[in-house]
Coordinates of N, CA and C in Angstrom, one line a residue:
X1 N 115.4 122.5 81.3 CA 115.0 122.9 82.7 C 115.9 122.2 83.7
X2 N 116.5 123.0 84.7 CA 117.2 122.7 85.8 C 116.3 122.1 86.8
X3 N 117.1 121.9 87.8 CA 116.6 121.1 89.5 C 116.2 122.5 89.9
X4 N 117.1 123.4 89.9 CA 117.0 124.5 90.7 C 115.8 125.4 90.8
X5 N 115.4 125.0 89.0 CA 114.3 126.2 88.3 C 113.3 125.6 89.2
X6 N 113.3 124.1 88.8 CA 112.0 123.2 89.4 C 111.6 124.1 90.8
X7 N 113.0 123.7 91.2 CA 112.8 123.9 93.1 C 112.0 125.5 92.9
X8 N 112.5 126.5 92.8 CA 111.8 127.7 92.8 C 110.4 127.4 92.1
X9 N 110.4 127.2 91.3 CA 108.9 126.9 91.1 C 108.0 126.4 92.2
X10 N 108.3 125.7 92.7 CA 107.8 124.3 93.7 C 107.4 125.1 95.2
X11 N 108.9 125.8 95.2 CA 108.4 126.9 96.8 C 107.5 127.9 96.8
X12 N 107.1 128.4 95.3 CA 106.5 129.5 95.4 C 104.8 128.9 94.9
X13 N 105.2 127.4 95.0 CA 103.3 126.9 94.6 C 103.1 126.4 96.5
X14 N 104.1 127.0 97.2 CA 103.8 126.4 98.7 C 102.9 127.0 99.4
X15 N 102.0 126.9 100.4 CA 101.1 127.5 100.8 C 101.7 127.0 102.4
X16 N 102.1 128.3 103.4 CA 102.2 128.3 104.7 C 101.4 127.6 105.6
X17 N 100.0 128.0 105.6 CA 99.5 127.3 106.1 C 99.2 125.7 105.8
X18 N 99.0 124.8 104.8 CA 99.3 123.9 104.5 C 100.5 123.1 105.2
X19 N 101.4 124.1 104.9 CA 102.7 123.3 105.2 C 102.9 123.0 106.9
X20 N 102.2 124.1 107.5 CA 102.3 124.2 108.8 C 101.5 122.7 109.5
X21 N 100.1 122.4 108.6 CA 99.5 120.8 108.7 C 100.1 120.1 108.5
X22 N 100.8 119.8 107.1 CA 101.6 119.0 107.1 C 102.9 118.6 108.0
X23 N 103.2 119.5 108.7 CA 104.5 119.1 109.6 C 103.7 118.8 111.0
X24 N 102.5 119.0 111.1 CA 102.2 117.7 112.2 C 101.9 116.8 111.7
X25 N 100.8 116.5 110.4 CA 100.7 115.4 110.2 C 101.7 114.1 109.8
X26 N 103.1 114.6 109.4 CA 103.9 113.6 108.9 C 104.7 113.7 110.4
X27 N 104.7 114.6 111.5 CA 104.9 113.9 112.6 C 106.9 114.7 112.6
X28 N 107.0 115.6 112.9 CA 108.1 116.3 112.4 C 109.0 116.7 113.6
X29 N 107.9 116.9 114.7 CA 108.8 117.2 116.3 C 110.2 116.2 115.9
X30 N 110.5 116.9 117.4 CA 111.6 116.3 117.7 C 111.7 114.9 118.7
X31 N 112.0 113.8 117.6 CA 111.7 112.5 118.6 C 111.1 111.5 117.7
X32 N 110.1 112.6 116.8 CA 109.1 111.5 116.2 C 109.6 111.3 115.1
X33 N 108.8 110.6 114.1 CA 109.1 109.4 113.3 C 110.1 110.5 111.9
X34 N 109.3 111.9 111.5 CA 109.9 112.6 110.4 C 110.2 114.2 110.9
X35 N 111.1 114.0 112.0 CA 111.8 114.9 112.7 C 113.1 115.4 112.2
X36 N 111.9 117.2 111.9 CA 113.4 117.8 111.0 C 113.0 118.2 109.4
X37 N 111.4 117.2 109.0 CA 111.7 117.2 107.5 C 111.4 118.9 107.8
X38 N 110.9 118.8 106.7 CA 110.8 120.8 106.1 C 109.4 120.5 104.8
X39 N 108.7 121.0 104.8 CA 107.4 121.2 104.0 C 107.2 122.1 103.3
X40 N 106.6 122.5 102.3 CA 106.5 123.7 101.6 C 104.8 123.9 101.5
X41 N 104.1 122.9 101.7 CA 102.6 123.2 101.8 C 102.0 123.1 100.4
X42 N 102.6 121.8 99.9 CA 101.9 122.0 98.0 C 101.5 120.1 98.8
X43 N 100.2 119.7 97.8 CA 98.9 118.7 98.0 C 99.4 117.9 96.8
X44 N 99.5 116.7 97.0 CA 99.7 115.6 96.1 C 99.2 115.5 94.9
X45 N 97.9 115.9 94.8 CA 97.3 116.5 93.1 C 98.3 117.6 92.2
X46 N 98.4 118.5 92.7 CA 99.3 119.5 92.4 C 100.3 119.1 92.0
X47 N 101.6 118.3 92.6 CA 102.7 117.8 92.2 C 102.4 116.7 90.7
X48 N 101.2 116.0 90.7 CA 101.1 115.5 89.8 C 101.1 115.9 88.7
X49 N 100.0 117.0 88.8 CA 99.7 117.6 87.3 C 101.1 117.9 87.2
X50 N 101.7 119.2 87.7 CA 103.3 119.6 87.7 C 104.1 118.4 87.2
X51 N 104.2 117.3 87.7 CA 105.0 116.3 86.9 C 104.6 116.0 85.4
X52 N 103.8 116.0 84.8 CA 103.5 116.3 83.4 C 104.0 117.1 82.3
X53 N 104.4 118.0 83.5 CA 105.1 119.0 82.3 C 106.6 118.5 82.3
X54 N 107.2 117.8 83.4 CA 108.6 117.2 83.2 C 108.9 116.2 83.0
X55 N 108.0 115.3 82.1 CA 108.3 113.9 82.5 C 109.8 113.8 81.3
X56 N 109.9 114.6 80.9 CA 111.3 114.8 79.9 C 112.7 115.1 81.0
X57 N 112.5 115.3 82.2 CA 113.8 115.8 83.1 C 114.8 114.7 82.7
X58 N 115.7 115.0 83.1 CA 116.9 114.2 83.2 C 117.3 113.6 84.1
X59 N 117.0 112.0 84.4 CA 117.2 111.8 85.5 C 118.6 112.5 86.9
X60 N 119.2 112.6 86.5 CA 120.5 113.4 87.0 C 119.5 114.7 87.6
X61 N 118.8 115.4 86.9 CA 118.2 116.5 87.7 C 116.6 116.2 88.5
X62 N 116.3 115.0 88.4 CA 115.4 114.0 89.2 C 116.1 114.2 90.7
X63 N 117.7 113.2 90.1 CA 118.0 112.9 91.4 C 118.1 114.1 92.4
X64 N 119.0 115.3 91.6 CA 119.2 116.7 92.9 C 117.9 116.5 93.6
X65 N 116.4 116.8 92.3 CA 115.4 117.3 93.5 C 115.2 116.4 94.9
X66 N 115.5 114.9 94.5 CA 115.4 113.8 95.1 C 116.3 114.2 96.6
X67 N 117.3 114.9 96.7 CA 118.3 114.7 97.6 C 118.0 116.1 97.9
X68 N 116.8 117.2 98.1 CA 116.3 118.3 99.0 C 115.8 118.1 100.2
X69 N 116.6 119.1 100.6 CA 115.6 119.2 102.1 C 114.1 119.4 102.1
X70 N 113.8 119.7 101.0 CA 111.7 119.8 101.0 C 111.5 118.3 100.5
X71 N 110.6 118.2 101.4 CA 109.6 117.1 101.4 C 108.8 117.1 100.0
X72 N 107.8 118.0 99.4 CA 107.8 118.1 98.4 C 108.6 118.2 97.7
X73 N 109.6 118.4 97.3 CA 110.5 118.1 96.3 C 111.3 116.5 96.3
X74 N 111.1 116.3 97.1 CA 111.4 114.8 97.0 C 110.1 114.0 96.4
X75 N 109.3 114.4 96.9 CA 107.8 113.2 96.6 C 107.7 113.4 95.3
X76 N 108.6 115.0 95.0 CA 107.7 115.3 92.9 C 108.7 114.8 92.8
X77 N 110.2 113.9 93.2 CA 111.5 113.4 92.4 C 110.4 111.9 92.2
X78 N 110.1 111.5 93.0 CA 109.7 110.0 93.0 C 108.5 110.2 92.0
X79 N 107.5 111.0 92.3 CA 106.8 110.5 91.1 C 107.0 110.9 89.6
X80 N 108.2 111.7 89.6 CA 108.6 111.6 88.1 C 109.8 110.1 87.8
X81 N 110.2 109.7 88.9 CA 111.1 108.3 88.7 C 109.8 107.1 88.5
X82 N 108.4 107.4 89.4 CA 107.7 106.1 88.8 C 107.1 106.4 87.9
X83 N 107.4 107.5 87.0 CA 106.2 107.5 85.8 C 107.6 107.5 84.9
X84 N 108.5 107.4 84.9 CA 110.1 107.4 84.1 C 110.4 105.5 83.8
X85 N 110.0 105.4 84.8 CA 109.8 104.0 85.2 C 108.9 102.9 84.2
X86 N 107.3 103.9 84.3 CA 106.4 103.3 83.9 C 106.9 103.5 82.1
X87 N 107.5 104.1 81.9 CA 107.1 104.4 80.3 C 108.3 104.0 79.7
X88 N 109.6 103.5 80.5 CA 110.6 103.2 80.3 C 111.2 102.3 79.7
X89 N 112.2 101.7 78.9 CA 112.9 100.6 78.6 C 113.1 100.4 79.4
X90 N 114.1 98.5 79.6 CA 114.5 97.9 80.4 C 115.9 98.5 81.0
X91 N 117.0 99.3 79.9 CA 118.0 99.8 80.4 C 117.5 101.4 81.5
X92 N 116.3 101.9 80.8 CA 115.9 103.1 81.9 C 115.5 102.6 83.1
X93 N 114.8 101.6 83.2 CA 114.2 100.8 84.7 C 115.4 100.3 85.6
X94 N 116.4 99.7 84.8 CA 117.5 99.7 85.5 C 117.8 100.5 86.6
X95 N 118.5 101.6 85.4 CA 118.6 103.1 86.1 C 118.2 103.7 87.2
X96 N 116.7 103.7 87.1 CA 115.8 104.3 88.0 C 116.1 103.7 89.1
X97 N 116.1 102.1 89.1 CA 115.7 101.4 90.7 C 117.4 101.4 91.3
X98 N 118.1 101.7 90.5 CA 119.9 101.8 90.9 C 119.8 102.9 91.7
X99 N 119.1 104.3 91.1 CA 119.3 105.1 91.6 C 118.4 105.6 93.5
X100 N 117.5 105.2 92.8 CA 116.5 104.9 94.4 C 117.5 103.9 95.2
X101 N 117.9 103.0 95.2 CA 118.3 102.3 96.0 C 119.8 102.5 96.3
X102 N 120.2 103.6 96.0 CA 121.5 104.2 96.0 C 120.9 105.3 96.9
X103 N 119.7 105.8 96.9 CA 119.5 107.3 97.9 C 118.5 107.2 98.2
X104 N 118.3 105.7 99.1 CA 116.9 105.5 100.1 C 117.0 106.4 101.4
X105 N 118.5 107.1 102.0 CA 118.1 108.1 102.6 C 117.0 109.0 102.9
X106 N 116.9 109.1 101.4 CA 116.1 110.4 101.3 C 114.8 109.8 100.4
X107 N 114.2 108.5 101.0 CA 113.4 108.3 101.0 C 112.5 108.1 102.8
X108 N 112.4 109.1 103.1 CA 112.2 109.1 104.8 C 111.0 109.2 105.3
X109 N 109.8 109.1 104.9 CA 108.8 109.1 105.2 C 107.7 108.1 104.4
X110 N 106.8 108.2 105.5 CA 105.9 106.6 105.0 C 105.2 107.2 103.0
X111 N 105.0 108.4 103.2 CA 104.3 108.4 101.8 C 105.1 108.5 100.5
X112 N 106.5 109.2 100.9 CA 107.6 108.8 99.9 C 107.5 107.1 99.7
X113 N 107.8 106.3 100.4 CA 107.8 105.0 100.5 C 107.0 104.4 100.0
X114 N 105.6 104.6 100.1 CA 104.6 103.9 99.3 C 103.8 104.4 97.6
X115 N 104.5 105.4 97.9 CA 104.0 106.1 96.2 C 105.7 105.4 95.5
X116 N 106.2 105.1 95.9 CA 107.3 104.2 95.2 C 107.5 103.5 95.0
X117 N 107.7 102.4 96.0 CA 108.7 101.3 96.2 C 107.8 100.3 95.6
X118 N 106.7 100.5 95.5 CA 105.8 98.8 94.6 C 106.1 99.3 93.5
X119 N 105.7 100.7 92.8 CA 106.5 100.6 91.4 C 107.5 100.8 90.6
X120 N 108.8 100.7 91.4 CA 110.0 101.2 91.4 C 110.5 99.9 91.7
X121 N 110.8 99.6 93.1 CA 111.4 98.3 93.6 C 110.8 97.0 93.7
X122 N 109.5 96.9 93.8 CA 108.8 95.9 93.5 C 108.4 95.3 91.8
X123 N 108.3 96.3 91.2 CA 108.1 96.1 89.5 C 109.5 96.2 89.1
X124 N 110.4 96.3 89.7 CA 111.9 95.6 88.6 C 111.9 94.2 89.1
X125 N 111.4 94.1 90.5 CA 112.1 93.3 91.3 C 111.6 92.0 90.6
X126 N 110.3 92.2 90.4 CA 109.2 91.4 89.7 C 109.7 89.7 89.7
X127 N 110.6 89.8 88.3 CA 110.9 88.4 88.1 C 112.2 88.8 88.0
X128 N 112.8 89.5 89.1 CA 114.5 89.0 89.4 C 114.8 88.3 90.6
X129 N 116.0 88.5 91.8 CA 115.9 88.0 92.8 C 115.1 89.0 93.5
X130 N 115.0 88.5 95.0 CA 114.1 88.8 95.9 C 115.2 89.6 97.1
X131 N 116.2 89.0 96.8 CA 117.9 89.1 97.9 C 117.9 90.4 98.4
X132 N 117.6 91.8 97.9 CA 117.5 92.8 97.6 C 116.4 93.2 98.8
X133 N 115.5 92.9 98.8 CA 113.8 93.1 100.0 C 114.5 92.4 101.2
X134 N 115.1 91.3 101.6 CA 115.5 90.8 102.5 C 116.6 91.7 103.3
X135 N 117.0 91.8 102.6 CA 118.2 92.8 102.6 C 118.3 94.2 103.5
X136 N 117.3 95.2 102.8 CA 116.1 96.0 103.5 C 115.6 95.5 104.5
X137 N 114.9 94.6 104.8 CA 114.2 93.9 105.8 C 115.1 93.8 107.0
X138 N 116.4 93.8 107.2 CA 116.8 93.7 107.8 C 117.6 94.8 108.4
X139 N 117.4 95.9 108.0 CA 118.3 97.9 107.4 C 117.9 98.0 109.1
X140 N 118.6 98.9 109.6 CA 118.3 99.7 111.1 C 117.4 100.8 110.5
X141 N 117.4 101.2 109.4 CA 116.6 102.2 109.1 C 114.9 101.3 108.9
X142 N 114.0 102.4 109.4 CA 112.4 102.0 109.6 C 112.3 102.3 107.8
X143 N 112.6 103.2 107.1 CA 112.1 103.1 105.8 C 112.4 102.3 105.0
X144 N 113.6 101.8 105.3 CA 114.3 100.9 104.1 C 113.2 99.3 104.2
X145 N 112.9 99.4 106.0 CA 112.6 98.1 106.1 C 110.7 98.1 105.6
X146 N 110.2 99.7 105.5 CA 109.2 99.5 104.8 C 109.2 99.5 103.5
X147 N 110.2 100.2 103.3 CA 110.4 99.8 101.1 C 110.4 98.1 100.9
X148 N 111.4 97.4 102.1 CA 111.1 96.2 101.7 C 109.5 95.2 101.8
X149 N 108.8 95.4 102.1 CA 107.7 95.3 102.1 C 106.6 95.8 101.3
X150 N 106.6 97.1 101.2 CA 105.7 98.1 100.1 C 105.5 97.4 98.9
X151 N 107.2 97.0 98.9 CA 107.5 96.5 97.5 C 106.5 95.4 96.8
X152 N 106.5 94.8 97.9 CA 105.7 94.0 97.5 C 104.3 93.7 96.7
X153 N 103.4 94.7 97.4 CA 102.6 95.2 96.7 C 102.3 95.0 95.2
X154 N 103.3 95.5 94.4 CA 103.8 95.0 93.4 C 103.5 93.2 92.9
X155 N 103.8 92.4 93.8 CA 103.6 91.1 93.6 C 102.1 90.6 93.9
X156 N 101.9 91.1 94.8 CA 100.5 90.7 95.2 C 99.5 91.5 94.3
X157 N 99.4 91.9 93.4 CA 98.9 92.7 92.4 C 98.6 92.3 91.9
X158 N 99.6 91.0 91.4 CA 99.9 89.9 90.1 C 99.5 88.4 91.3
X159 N 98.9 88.6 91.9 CA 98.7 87.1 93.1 C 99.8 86.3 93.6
X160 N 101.0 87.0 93.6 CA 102.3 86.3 94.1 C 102.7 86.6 95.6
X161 N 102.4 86.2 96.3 CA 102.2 86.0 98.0 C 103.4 85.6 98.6
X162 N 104.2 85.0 98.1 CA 105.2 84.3 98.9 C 105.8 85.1 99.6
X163 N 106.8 86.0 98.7 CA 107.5 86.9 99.9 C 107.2 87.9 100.7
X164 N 105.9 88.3 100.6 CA 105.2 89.1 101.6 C 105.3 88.3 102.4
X165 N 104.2 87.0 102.8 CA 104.5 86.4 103.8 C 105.8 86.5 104.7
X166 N 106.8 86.0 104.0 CA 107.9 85.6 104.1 C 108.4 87.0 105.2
X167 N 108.8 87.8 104.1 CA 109.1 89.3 104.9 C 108.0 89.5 106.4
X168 N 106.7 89.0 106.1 CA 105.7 89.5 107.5 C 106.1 89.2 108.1
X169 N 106.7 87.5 108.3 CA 107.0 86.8 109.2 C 108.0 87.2 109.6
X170 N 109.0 88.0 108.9 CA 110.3 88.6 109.6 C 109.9 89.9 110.4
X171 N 109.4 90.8 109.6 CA 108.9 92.2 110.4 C 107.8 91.8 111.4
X172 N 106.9 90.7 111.9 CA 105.9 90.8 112.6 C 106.7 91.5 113.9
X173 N 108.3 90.7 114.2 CA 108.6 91.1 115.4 C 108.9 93.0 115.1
X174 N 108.7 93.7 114.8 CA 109.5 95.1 114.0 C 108.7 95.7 115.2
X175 N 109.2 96.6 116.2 CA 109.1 97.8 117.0 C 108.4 99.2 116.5
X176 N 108.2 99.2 115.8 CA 107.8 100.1 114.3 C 106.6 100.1 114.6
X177 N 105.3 101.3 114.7 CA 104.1 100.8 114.4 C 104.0 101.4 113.0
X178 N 104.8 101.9 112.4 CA 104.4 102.2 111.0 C 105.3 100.8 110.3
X179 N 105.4 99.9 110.6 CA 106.0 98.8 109.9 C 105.1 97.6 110.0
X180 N 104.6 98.1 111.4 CA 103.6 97.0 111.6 C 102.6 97.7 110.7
X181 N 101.8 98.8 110.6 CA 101.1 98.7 109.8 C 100.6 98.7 108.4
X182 N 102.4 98.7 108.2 CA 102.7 98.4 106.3 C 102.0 96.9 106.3
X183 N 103.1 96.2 107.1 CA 102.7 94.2 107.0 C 101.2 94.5 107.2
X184 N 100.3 94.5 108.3 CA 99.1 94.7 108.4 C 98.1 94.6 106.7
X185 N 98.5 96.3 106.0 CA 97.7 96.2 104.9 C 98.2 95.4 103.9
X186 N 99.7 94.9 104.2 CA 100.0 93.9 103.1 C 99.3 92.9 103.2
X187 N 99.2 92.3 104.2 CA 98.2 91.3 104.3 C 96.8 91.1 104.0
X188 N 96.1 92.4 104.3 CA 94.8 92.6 104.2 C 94.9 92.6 102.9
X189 N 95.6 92.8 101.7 CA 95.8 92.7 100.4 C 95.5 91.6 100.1
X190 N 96.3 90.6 100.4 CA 96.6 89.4 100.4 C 95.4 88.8 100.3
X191 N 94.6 89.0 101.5 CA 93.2 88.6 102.4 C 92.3 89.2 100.8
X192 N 91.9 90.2 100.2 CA 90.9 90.5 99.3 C 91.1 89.3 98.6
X193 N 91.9 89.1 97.6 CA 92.4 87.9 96.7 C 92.2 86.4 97.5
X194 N 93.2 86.2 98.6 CA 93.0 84.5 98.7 C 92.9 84.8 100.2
X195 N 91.5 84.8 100.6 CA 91.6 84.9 102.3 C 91.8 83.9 102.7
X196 N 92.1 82.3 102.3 CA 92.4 81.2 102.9 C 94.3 81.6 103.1
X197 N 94.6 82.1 101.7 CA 96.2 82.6 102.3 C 96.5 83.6 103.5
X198 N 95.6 84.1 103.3 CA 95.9 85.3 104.4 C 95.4 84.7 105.9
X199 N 94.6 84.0 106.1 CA 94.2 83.3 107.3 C 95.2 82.6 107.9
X200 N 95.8 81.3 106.4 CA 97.0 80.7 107.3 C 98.1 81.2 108.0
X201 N 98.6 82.1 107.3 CA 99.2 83.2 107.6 C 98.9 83.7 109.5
X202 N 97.6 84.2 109.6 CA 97.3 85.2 110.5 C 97.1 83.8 111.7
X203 N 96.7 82.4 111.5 CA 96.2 81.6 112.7 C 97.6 80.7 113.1
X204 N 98.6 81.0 112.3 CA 100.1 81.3 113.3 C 100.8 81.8 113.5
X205 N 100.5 83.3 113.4 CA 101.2 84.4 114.0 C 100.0 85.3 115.1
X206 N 99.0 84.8 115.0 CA 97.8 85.9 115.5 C 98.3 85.9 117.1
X207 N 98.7 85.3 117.8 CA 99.1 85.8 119.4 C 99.8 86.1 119.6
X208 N 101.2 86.6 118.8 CA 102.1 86.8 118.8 C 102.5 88.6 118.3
X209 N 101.3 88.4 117.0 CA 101.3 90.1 116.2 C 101.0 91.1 116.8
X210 N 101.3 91.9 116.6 CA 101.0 93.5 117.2 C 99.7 93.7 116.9
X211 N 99.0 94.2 118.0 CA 97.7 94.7 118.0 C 97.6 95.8 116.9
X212 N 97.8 96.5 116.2 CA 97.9 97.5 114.9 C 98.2 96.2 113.8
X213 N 98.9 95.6 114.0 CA 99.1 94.8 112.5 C 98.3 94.2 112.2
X214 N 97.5 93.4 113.2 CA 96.2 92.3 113.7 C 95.6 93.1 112.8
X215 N 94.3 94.4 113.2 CA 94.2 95.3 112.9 C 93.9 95.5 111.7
X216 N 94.9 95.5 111.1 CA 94.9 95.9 109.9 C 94.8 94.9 109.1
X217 N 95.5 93.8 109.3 CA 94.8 92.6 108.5 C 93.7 91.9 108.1
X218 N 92.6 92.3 109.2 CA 91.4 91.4 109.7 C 90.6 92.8 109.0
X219 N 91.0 94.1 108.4 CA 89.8 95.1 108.9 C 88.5 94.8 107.9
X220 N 89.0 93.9 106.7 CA 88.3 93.6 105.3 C 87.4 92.3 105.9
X221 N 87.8 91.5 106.9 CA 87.1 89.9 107.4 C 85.8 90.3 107.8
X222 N 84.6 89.5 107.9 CA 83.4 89.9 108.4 C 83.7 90.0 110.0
X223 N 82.9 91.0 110.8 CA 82.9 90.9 112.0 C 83.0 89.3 113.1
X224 N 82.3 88.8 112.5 CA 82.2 87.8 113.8 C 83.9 87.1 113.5
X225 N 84.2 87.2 112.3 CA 85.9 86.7 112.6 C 86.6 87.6 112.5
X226 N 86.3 89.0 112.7 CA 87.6 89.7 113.1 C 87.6 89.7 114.7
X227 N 86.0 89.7 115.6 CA 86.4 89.0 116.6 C 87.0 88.1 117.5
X228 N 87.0 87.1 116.2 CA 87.6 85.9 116.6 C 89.0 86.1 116.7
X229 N 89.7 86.6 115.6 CA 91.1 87.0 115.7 C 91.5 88.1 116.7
X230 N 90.9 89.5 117.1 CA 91.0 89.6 118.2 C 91.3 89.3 119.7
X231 N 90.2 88.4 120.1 CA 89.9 87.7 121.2 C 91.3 86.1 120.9
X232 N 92.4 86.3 120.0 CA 93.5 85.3 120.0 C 93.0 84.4 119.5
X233 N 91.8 84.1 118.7 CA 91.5 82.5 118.5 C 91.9 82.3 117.0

């Protein structure tokens, strides 16, 4: 089976009206955050099962669908790269995260980015360097610098905190409210597991954070201390 076949398959499971939702809700005008993508109107369940039947593709015909103008056809390249990933040898995991990180382009929106990058870039990243997230963290592009973070996810899964932190502390300053609100739930992650880590964290950066990242950090805390973080204390 080809990229091409896929793709026809893919536009004819599209549903107009769907797609027409979807291009407000991923925010598609001209200006905003995913201006320009293109939708075909197929629901994240759907792509899944559909990935099932390819989990044999080649990555090479991964990557075409990967590099389409449909939004859907990219999100079904990623979840056949994290489930290629998941079932893979160490020379396939290679592969995979070479190749994502060779065509983060066309990783351009927040839910491409998060249905990936913890198990793609974060689970190779695991126990290699970190040089790589930093790296990202610092991209002019808004996605790259939320791959670098997502990623993380990945570590904090396994209770490894450091370079979230680390990264928050670099993105807190980020213009981005969808970057602020990546760090936000990274933290709040953080906060389920060791809310003493996630506190220290938050009681030296809290007057300084973005009201959405705040937010999002604190939304798990009991009331009377999400007030408190609020109100700057």
């Amino acid at each position: 089976m080809k990229a091409k076949e896929i793709s026809k398959r893919l536009q004819k499971m599209g549903d107009k009206e769907d797609a027409r939702f979807l291009q407000r809700f991923f925010k598609t005008d001209v200006g905003q955050y995913g201006e320009r993508d293109i939708f075909l109107g197929i629901r994240v369940p759907a792509l899944r099962k559909l990935a099932k039947e390819y989990k044999a593709l080649p990555l090479e015909e991964v990557l075409s669908l990967l590099r389409s103008p449909y939004h859907e056809e990219r999100l079904f390249a990623l979840i056949l790269f994290v489930n290629a990933f998941a079932q893979g040898d160490e020379t396939i995991q290679k592969k995979i995260y070479g190749l994502y990180m060779e065509n983060t382009r066309h990783i351009n929106n927040w839910d491409l980015v998060d249905i990936s990058a913890p198990n793609i870039v974060g689970a190779f990243l695991m126990e290699r360097s970190k040089k790589p997230l930093y790296q990202l963290a610092k991209s002019k592009s808004l996605w790259e610098r939320r791959i670098a973070v997502l990623a993380t996810f990945s570590f904090i899964r396994s209770n490894k905190f450091a370079d979230t932190l680390k990264l928050a502390g670099i993105l807190h300053w980020d213009k981005e409210d969808l970057i602020h609100k990546a760090v936000g739930w990274m933290l709040r992650e953080i906060g389920k597991r060791d809310i003493e880590c996630a506190e220290s964290f938050l009681q030296k950066h809290c007057p300084v954070m973005p009201r959405t990242m705040l937010r999002y950090a604190i939304e798990k805390f009991p009331s009377a201390k999400r007030r408190k973080y609020l109100e700057g204390g």
